[in-house]
Amino acid sequence: MFIDNLLWHGYTASKNVPAKYKTSTDYIRKFNKLFVSQKVLKTTILPVGDGIGLGIKLD
């Protein structure tokens, strides 16, 4: 699985998020937590560009 934009201009790790990006940043933060907590996947988020998520299904 390949997912783009998980770091969202660095806003997902920032306390200072512009108001116009707050809602989308909150959703991406929630998605990231859900993504990395999956027991059926080996996951990582790479700090390349706006963040790339990789997930490999475990047997």
Short mmCIF file of N, CA and C in Angstrom, two decimals:
data_model
loop_
_atom_site.label_atom_id
_atom_site.label_comp_id
_atom_site.label_asym_id
_atom_site.label_seq_id
_atom_site.Cartn_x
_atom_site.Cartn_y
_atom_site.Cartn_z
N MET A 1 0.85 -1.15 0.00
CA MET A 1 0.00 0.00 0.00
C MET A 1 0.91 1.23 0.00
N PHE A 2 0.55 2.22 -0.78
CA PHE A 2 1.32 3.45 -0.90
C PHE A 2 0.36 4.62 -0.69
N ILE A 3 0.69 5.50 0.25
CA ILE A 3 -0.18 6.63 0.55
C ILE A 3 0.67 7.90 0.56
N ASP A 4 0.22 8.92 -0.12
CA ASP A 4 0.97 10.17 -0.23
C ASP A 4 0.38 11.24 0.70
N ASN A 5 1.18 12.23 1.01
CA ASN A 5 0.78 13.44 1.75
C ASN A 5 0.48 13.22 3.24
N LEU A 6 1.12 12.24 3.87
CA LEU A 6 0.83 11.96 5.28
C LEU A 6 1.46 12.96 6.25
N LEU A 7 2.41 13.74 5.79
CA LEU A 7 2.99 14.77 6.67
C LEU A 7 2.42 16.16 6.39
N TRP A 8 1.70 16.29 5.30
CA TRP A 8 0.88 17.47 5.00
C TRP A 8 1.61 18.78 5.30
N HIS A 9 2.65 19.06 4.53
CA HIS A 9 3.44 20.29 4.65
C HIS A 9 4.08 20.45 6.04
N GLY A 10 4.20 19.34 6.78
CA GLY A 10 4.75 19.39 8.13
C GLY A 10 3.72 19.74 9.19
N TYR A 11 2.48 20.01 8.78
CA TYR A 11 1.45 20.42 9.74
C TYR A 11 1.05 19.30 10.70
N THR A 12 1.17 18.05 10.29
CA THR A 12 0.76 16.95 11.18
C THR A 12 1.64 16.87 12.43
N ALA A 13 2.85 17.43 12.37
CA ALA A 13 3.75 17.43 13.52
C ALA A 13 3.86 18.81 14.17
N SER A 14 3.10 19.76 13.70
CA SER A 14 3.21 21.13 14.17
C SER A 14 2.06 21.51 15.10
N LYS A 15 2.35 22.37 16.05
CA LYS A 15 1.30 22.93 16.91
C LYS A 15 0.67 24.15 16.25
N ASN A 16 1.38 24.75 15.32
CA ASN A 16 0.91 25.97 14.65
C ASN A 16 0.42 25.64 13.24
N VAL A 17 -0.86 25.34 13.15
CA VAL A 17 -1.47 25.00 11.86
C VAL A 17 -2.37 26.16 11.44
N PRO A 18 -2.20 26.68 10.23
CA PRO A 18 -3.10 27.74 9.76
C PRO A 18 -4.56 27.29 9.82
N ALA A 19 -5.43 28.20 10.16
CA ALA A 19 -6.85 27.88 10.34
C ALA A 19 -7.44 27.17 9.13
N LYS A 20 -7.05 27.57 7.92
CA LYS A 20 -7.64 26.96 6.72
C LYS A 20 -7.22 25.51 6.53
N TYR A 21 -6.17 25.05 7.24
CA TYR A 21 -5.70 23.67 7.12
C TYR A 21 -6.00 22.83 8.37
N LYS A 22 -6.63 23.41 9.38
CA LYS A 22 -6.84 22.71 10.64
C LYS A 22 -7.69 21.45 10.48
N THR A 23 -8.81 21.54 9.81
CA THR A 23 -9.69 20.38 9.66
C THR A 23 -9.00 19.25 8.91
N SER A 24 -8.40 19.56 7.78
CA SER A 24 -7.73 18.51 7.00
C SER A 24 -6.55 17.94 7.77
N THR A 25 -5.83 18.78 8.50
CA THR A 25 -4.70 18.29 9.31
C THR A 25 -5.18 17.34 10.39
N ASP A 26 -6.29 17.67 11.05
CA ASP A 26 -6.84 16.78 12.08
C ASP A 26 -7.22 15.42 11.49
N TYR A 27 -7.83 15.41 10.32
CA TYR A 27 -8.19 14.14 9.67
C TYR A 27 -6.95 13.32 9.29
N ILE A 28 -5.92 13.99 8.80
CA ILE A 28 -4.70 13.27 8.43
C ILE A 28 -4.01 12.72 9.67
N ARG A 29 -3.99 13.47 10.76
CA ARG A 29 -3.43 12.96 12.02
C ARG A 29 -4.17 11.70 12.48
N LYS A 30 -5.49 11.73 12.42
CA LYS A 30 -6.29 10.56 12.81
C LYS A 30 -5.99 9.38 11.89
N PHE A 31 -5.92 9.64 10.60
CA PHE A 31 -5.61 8.57 9.65
C PHE A 31 -4.24 7.98 9.95
N ASN A 32 -3.24 8.83 10.18
CA ASN A 32 -1.89 8.34 10.46
C ASN A 32 -1.86 7.43 11.68
N LYS A 33 -2.56 7.81 12.74
CA LYS A 33 -2.62 6.97 13.95
C LYS A 33 -3.26 5.62 13.63
N LEU A 34 -4.35 5.65 12.89
CA LEU A 34 -5.03 4.41 12.50
C LEU A 34 -4.14 3.56 11.61
N PHE A 35 -3.49 4.17 10.65
CA PHE A 35 -2.62 3.47 9.70
C PHE A 35 -1.49 2.74 10.42
N VAL A 36 -0.76 3.43 11.29
CA VAL A 36 0.40 2.80 11.94
C VAL A 36 0.00 1.82 13.04
N SER A 37 -1.25 1.82 13.46
CA SER A 37 -1.69 0.89 14.51
C SER A 37 -2.24 -0.42 13.97
N GLN A 38 -2.30 -0.57 12.66
CA GLN A 38 -2.84 -1.78 12.05
C GLN A 38 -1.94 -2.99 12.33
N LYS A 39 -2.51 -4.03 12.91
CA LYS A 39 -1.76 -5.25 13.23
C LYS A 39 -1.53 -6.12 12.00
N VAL A 40 -2.34 -5.95 10.96
CA VAL A 40 -2.21 -6.77 9.76
C VAL A 40 -1.22 -6.18 8.75
N LEU A 41 -0.65 -5.02 9.08
CA LEU A 41 0.30 -4.36 8.19
C LEU A 41 1.61 -4.05 8.91
N LYS A 42 2.68 -4.09 8.17
CA LYS A 42 3.95 -3.51 8.60
C LYS A 42 3.98 -2.14 7.95
N THR A 43 4.00 -1.08 8.76
CA THR A 43 3.85 0.27 8.22
C THR A 43 5.03 1.16 8.57
N THR A 44 5.20 2.16 7.74
CA THR A 44 6.17 3.22 8.01
C THR A 44 5.72 4.47 7.28
N ILE A 45 6.10 5.60 7.82
CA ILE A 45 5.86 6.88 7.16
C ILE A 45 7.23 7.50 6.89
N LEU A 46 7.53 7.70 5.63
CA LEU A 46 8.82 8.24 5.23
C LEU A 46 8.74 9.75 5.04
N PRO A 47 9.72 10.50 5.58
CA PRO A 47 9.70 11.96 5.44
C PRO A 47 10.25 12.41 4.09
N VAL A 48 9.59 11.99 3.04
CA VAL A 48 9.96 12.35 1.67
C VAL A 48 8.84 13.23 1.12
N GLY A 49 9.18 14.41 0.67
CA GLY A 49 8.14 15.32 0.17
C GLY A 49 7.16 15.64 1.28
N ASP A 50 5.89 15.43 1.03
CA ASP A 50 4.84 15.64 2.04
C ASP A 50 4.55 14.39 2.85
N GLY A 51 5.43 13.42 2.79
CA GLY A 51 5.27 12.20 3.58
C GLY A 51 4.66 11.08 2.76
N ILE A 52 5.34 9.95 2.76
CA ILE A 52 4.87 8.77 2.04
C ILE A 52 4.65 7.65 3.05
N GLY A 53 3.47 7.08 3.04
CA GLY A 53 3.18 5.94 3.89
C GLY A 53 3.30 4.66 3.09
N LEU A 54 3.98 3.68 3.68
CA LEU A 54 4.09 2.36 3.06
C LEU A 54 3.51 1.34 4.01
N GLY A 55 2.69 0.47 3.48
CA GLY A 55 2.11 -0.61 4.27
C GLY A 55 2.21 -1.92 3.52
N ILE A 56 2.74 -2.93 4.21
CA ILE A 56 2.87 -4.26 3.61
C ILE A 56 2.05 -5.22 4.45
N LYS A 57 1.17 -5.97 3.80
CA LYS A 57 0.31 -6.91 4.50
C LYS A 57 1.15 -8.05 5.06
N LEU A 58 0.93 -8.34 6.33
CA LEU A 58 1.61 -9.45 6.98
C LEU A 58 0.79 -10.72 6.80
N ASP A 59 1.46 -11.84 6.73
CA ASP A 59 0.74 -13.13 6.60
C ASP A 59 0.30 -13.64 7.94
#
